[in-house]
Coordinates of C-alpha atoms in Angstrom, one line a residue:
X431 CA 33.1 82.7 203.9
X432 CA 30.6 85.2 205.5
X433 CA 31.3 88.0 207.9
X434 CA 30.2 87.0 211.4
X435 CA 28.7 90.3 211.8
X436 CA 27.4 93.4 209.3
X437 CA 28.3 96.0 211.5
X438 CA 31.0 96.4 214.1
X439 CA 28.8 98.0 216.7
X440 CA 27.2 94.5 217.3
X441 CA 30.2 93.9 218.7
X442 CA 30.6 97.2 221.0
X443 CA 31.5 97.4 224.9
X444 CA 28.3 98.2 227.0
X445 CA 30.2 101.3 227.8
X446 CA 30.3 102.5 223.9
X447 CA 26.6 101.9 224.0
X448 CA 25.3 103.6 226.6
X449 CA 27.4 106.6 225.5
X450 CA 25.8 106.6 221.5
X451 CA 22.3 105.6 223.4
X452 CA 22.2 108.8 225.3
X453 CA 23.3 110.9 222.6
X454 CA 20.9 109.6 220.4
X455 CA 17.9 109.9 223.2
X456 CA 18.5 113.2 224.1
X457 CA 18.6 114.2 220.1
X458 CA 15.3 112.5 220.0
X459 CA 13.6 113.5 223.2
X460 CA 14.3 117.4 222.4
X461 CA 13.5 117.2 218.5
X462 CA 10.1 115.4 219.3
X463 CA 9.4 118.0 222.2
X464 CA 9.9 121.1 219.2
X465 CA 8.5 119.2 216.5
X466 CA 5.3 116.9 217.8
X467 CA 2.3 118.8 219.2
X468 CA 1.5 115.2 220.7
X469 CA 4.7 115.2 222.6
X470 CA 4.9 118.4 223.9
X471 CA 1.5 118.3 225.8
X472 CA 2.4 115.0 227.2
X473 CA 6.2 116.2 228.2
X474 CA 4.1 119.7 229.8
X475 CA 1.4 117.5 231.4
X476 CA 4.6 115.5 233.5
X477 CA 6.2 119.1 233.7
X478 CA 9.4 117.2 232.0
X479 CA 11.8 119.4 230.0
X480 CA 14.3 117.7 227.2
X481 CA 17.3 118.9 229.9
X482 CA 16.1 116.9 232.5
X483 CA 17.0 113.5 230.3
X484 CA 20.8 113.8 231.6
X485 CA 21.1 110.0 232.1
X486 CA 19.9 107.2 230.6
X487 CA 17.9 105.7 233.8
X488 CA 16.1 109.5 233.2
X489 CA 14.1 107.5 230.0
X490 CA 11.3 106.1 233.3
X491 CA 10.6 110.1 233.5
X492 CA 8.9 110.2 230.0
X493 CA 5.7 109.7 229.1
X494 CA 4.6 106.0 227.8
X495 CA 2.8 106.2 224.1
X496 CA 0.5 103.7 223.0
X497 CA -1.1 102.3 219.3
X498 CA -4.3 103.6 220.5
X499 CA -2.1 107.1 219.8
X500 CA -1.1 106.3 216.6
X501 CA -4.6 106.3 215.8
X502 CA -5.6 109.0 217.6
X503 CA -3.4 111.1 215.6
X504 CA -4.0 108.9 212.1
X505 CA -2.7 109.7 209.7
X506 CA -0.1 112.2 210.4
X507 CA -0.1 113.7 213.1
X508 CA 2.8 112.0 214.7
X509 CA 5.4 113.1 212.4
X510 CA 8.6 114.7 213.2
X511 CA 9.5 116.0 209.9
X512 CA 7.2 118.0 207.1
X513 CA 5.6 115.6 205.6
X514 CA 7.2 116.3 202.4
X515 CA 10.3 114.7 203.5
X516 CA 8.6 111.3 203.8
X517 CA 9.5 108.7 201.2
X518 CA 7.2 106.1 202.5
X519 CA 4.0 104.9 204.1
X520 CA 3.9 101.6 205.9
X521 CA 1.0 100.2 207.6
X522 CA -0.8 97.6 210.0
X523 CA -3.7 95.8 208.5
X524 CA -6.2 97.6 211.0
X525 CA -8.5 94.4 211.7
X526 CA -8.9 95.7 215.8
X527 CA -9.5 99.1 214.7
X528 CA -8.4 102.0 212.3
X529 CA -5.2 100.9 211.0
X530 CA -1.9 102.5 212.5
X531 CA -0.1 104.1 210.0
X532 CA 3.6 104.6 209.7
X533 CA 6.0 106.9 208.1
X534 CA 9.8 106.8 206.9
X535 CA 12.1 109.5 205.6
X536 CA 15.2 108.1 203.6
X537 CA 17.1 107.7 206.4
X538 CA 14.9 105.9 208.0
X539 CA 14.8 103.1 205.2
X540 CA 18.2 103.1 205.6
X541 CA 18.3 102.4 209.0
X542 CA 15.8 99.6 207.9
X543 CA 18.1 98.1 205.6
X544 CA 20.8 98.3 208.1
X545 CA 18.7 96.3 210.9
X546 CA 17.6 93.5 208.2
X547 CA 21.0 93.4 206.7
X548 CA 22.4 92.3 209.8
X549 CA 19.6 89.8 210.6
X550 CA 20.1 87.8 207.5
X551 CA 24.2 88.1 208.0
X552 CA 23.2 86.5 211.4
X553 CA 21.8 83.8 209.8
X554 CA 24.9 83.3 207.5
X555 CA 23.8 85.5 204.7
X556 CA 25.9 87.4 202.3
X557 CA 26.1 88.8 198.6
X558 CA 26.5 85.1 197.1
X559 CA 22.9 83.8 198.3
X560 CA 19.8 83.7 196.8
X561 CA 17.2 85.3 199.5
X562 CA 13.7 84.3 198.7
X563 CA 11.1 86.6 200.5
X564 CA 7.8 84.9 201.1
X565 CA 6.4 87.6 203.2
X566 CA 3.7 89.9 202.2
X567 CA 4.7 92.8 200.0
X568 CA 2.5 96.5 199.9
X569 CA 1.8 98.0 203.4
X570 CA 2.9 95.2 205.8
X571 CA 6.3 95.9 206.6
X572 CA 7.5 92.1 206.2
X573 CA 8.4 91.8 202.7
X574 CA 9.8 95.2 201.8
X575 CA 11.6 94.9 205.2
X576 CA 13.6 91.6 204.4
X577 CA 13.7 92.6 200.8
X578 CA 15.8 96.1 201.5
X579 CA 18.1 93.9 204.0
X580 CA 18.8 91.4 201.2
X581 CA 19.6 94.4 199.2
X582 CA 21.4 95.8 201.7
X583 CA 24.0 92.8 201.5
X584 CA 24.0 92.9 197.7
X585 CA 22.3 89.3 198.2
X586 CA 20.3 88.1 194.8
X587 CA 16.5 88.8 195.9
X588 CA 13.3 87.0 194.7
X589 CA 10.6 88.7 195.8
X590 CA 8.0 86.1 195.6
X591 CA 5.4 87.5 198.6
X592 CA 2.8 84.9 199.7
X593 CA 0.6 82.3 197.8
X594 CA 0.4 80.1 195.2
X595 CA 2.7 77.5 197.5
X596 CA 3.2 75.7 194.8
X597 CA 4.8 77.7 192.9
X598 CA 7.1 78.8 196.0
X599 CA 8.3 75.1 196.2
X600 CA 8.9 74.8 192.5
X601 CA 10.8 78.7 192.3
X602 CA 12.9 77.6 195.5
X603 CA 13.7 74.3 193.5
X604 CA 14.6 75.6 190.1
X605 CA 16.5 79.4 191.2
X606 CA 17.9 77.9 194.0
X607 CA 17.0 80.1 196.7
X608 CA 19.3 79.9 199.6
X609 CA 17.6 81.7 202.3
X610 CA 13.7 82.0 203.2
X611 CA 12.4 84.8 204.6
X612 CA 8.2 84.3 205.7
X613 CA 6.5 84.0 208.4
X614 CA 7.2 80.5 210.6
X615 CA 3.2 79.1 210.1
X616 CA 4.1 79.9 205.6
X617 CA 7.4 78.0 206.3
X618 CA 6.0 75.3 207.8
X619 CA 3.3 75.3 205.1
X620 CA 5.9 75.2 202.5
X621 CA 7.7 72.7 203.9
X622 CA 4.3 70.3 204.1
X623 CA 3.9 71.1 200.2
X624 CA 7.4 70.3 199.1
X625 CA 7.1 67.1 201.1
X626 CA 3.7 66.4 199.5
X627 CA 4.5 67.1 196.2
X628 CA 7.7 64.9 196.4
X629 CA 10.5 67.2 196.9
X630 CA 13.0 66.5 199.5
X631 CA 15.5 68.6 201.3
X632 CA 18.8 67.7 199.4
X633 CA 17.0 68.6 196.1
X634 CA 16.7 72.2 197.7
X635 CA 20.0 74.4 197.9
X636 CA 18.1 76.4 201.3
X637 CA 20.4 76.8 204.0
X638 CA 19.1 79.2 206.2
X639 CA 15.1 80.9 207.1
X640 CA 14.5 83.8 208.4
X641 CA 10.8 83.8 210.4
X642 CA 9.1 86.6 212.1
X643 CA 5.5 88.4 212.5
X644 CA 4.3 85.7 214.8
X645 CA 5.1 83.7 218.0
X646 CA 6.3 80.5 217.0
X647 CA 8.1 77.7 219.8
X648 CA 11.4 75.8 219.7
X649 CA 9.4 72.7 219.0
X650 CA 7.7 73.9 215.6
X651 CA 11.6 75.5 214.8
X652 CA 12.6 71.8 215.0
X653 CA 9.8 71.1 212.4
X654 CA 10.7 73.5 210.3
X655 CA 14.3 72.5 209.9
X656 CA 13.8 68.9 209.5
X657 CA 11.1 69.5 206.6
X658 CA 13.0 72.1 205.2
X659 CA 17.0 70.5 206.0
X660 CA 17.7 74.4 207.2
X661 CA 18.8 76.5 210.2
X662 CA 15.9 78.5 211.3
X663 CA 16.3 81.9 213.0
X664 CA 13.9 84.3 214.6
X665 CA 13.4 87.7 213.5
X666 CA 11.2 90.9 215.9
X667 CA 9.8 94.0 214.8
X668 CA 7.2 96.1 214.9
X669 CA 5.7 98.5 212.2
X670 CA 5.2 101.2 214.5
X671 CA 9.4 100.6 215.5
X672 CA 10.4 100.3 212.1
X673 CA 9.3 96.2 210.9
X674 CA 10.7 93.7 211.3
X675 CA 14.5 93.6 212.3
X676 CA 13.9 95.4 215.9
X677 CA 15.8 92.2 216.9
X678 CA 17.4 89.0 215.0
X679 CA 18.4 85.9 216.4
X680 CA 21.9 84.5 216.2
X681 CA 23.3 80.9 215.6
X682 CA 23.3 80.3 219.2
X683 CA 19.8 80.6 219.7
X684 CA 19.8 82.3 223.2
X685 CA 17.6 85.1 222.7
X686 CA 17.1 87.8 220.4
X687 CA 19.9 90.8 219.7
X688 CA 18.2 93.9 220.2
X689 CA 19.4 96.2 217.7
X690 CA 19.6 98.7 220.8
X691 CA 22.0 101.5 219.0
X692 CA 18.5 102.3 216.9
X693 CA 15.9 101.3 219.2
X694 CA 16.3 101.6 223.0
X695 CA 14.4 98.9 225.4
X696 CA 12.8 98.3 228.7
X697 CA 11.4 95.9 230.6
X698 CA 7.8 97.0 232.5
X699 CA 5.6 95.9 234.9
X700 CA 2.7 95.8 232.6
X701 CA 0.3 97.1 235.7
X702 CA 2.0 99.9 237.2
X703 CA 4.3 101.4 234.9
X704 CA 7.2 100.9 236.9
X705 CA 10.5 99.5 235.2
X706 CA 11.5 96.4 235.8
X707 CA 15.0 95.6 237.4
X708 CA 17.3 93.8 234.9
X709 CA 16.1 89.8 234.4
X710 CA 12.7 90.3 235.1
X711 CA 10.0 89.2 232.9
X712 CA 7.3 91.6 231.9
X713 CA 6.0 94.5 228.8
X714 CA 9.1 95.0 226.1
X715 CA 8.6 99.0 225.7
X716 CA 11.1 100.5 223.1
X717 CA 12.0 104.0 222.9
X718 CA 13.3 104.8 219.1
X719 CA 16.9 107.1 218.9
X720 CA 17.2 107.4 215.4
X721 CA 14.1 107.4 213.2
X722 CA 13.3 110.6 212.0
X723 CA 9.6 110.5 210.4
X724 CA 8.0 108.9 213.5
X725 CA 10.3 108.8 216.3
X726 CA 7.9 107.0 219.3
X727 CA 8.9 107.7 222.8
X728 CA 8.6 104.7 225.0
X729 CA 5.9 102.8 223.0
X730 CA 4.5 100.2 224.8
X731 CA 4.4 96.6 222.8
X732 CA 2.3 94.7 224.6
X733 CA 5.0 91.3 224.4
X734 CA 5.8 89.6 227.4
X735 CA 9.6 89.1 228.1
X736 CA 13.3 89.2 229.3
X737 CA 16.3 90.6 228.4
X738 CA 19.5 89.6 229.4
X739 CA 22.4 91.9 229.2
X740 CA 25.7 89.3 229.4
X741 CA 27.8 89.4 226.0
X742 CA 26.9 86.8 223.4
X743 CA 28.8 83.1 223.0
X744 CA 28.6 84.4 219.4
X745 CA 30.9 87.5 220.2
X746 CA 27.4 89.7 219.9
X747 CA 27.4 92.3 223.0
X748 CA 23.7 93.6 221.8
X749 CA 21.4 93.0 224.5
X750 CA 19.0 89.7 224.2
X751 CA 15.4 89.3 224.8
X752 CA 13.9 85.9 225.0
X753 CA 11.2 85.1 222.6
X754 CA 8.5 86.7 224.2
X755 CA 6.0 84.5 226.0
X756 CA 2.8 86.1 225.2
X757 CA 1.1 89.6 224.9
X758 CA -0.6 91.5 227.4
X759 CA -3.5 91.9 225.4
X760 CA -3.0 88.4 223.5
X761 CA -3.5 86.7 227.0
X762 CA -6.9 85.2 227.6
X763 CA -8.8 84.8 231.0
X764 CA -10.3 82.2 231.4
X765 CA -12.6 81.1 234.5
X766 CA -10.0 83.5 236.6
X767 CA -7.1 81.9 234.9
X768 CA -4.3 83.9 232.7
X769 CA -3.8 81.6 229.6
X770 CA -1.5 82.4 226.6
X771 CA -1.7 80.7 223.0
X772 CA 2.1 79.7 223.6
X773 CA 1.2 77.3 226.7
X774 CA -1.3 75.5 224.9
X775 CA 1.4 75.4 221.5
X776 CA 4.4 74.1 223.7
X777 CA 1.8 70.9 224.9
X778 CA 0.6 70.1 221.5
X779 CA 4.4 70.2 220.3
X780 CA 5.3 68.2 222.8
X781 CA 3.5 65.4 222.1
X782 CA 3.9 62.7 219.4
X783 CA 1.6 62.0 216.9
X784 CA 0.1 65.7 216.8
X785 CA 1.3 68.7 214.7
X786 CA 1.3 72.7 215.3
X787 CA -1.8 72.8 213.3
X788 CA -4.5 74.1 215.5
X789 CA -7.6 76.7 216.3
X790 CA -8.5 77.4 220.3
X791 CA -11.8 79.0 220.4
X792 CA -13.0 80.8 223.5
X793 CA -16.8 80.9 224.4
X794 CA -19.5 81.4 227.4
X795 CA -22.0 79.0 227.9
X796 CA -24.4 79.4 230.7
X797 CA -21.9 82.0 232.4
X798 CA -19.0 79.8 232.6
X799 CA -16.0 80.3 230.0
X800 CA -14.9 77.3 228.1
X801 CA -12.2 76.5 225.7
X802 CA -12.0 74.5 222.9
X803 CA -8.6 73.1 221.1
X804 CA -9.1 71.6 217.5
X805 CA -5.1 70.7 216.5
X806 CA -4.5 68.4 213.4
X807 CA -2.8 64.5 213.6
X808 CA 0.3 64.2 212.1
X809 CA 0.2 62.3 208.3
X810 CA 0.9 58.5 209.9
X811 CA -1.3 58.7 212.8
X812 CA -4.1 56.3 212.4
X813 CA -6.6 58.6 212.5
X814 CA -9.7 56.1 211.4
X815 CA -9.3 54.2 214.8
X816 CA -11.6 55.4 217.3
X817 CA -9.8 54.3 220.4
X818 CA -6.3 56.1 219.6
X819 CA -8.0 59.1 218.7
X820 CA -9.9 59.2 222.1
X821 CA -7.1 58.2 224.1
X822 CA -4.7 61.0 222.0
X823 CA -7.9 63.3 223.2
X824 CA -7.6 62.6 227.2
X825 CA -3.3 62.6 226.4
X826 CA -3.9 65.9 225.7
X827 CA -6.4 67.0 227.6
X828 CA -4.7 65.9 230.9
X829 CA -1.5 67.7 229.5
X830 CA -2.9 71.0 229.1
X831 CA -4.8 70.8 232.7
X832 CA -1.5 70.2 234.1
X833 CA -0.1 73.3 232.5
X834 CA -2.9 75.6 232.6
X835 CA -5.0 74.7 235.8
X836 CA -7.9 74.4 233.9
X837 CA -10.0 71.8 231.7
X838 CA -9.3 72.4 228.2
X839 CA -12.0 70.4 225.4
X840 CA -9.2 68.8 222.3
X841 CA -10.7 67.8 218.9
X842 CA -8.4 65.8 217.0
X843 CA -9.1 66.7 213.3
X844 CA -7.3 65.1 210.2
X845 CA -4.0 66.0 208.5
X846 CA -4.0 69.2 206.2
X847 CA -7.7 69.7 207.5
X848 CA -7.8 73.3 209.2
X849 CA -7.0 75.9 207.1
X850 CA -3.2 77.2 206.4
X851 CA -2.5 81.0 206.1
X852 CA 0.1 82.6 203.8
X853 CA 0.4 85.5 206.6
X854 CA 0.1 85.3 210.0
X855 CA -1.6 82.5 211.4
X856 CA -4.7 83.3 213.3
X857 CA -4.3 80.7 216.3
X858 CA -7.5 82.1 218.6
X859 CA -11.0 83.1 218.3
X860 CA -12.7 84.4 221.3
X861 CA -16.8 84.1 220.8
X862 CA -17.0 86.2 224.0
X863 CA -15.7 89.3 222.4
X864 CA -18.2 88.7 219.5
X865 CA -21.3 88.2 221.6
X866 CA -20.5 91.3 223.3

């Protein structure tokens, strides 16, 4: 039988915590003050000194950093350590700008390991599965990230990456990969191909996935399991925090366990700065205690969400935060009107006949804003009828005005029609923010 948890401090009294948090944080706050040029101006430009963090509540005193500073001070120029003692360079792909780079010391792929491990234990996991990573290998931190936490376990590891679908389907068949790590959109993907191609669920031995790097609603979860006959849990990170395994999810599926020991959270007004009192929605900010390459001080994530700080049915006292709604700089304005991908994914999942397949496209036409939702028919919908694909059109269109406050434009398009990524799923395209 599995161990409910990898490490006991998942189970620790908020007490025990907050004691090892403020350890850690002061350790952090005064090596980044001696060692980071960055840090030090900011820390002398708020006149704070490392001895002025005496509690934990003292973190709202610090300086906020953002990715626009990681690239500012590309490559290196965050580090904490010489850069001799680092053992590895992650990266972002860089597609909004120069890409933010990200350094570990041995330690800190340790720590990694440690995070991931207890992820995929969350999910039931242990040395006797077969973890199949579908996530991107080289400078994404998704496949090297899940891979070091099925190593971690002493799990068997395949490390497949994306593409070639396929072949993924007919390597999960024949080695009998237990758990899938990718990202929800490849799962889903997968799960479409193995149906396709003939192979059900019981001829699969998966039990478990493990899905991250994109948003992804309870709705398209449900589709996921019942393609793929598994339990589907979320995984959180960020390659500027470490990757993924910031936080896991848990068989409850109540939130998301911060792994707070390692990486400490707040909750933001995304506007003013000010923290948030506990239960209030706004900007996750995470403040890292143990990394030692590239330790960030109250990095700013741009994710909109809670956290909720009552102990776990599942015996978990990690705080949770809910899957986060949106992103600050994900949100779109439209016409006045604050819209987020999710909304429009939680109608189209709502109703029948209609898949999480879709492209929203964002435009100005003679000054005014419009948007535009293209979202693929499920296999058995009768798509060659005119009248049920015009009245599926106005289903839709009336949903999504109800929701949003605003008209929305649906194309219905064909099964398997718009194009599937092996990464993350680009859901939006905003012609605004090319014209400009």
């Amino acid at each position: 039988m599995s161990k409910p948890y990898w490490n006991p401090i998942e189970t620790a009294s908020r007490e025990e915590l907050r004691s090892l948090q403020l350890q850690r944080l002061q350790n952090t706050v005064r090596r980044v003050y001696e060692k980071v040029p960055f840090y030090r101006e900011k820390f002398d430009q708020l006149g704070v000194k490392p001895e002025d963090i005496r509690t934990l509540a003292d973190l709202s005193k610090l300086p906020f950093t953002y990715k626009q500073d990681l690239r500012d001070n590309y490559p290196y120029g965050l580090l904490a350590v010489p850069l001799e003692e680092v053992t590895r360079v992650q990266a972002t792909s860089g597609t909004t700008g120069r890409q933010t780079v990200v350094c570990y010391t041995d330690n800190d792929l340790n720590i990694w390991g440690e995070v991931t491990a207890r992820a995929l234990t969350s999910a039931g996991a242990d040395q006797r599965d077969i973890v199949h990573v579908s996530y991107g290998y080289g400078l994404f931190t998704g496949g090297l990230g899940l891979h070091q936490g099925a190593q971690t376990i002493r799990a068997t590891t395949i490390p497949v990456s994306s593409g070639n679908t396929k072949r993924q389907v007919q390597i999960l068949k024949d080695l009998r990969s237990t758990v899938l790590c990718c990202t929800p959109s490849y799962a889903l993907y997968i799960g479409e191909t193995a149906r396709d191609s003939g192979v059900t669920p019981d001829q699969l031995a998966l039990k478990a996935g493990v899905f991250g790097a994109e948003p992804w609603t309870p709705k398209m979860r449900a589709q996921i399991e019942e393609l793929l006959g598994i339990e589907a849990f979320d995984i959180y990170g960020l390659c500027e925090i470490i990757g993924p395994g910031v936080s896991v999810d848990c068989h409850c599926h109540d939130g998301l366990h911060i792994n707070e020991d390692h990486f400490l959270p707040e909750i933001i007004d995304p506007d003013t700065g000010e923290v948030l009192p506990e239960g209030a929605e706004g900007e996750l900010v995470f403040t890292c205690i143990t990394k030692e390459a590239m330790p960030l001080i109250r990095y700013r994530t741009r994710d909109i969400c809670t956290l909720n700080y009552e102990p776990c049915s599942c015996g978990r006292t990690l705080v949770r935060m809910s899957k986060p709604r949106g992103r600050t700089d994900d949100m779109m304005i439209i016409r006045g009107v604050n819209v987020f991908p999710s909304q429009i994914e939680g109608v189209l999942l709502d109703t029948k006949g209609i898949t999480p397949n879709y492209m929203i496209e964002v435009d100005r036409i003679n000054n005014t804003d419009t948007i535009e939702v293209s979202v693929e028919v499920a296999p058995d919908f009768e798509f060659d009828v005119i009248r049920l694909v015009e009245e599926k059109q106005r289903e839709l269109e009336r949903a999504l005005q109800q929701v949003l406050n605003i008209s929305v434009k649906v194309n219905l398009v064909g099964a398997r029609t718009l194009q599937r990524s092996e990464g993350k799923a680009k859901r939006v395209i905003d012609h605004r923010q090319l014209h400009e």
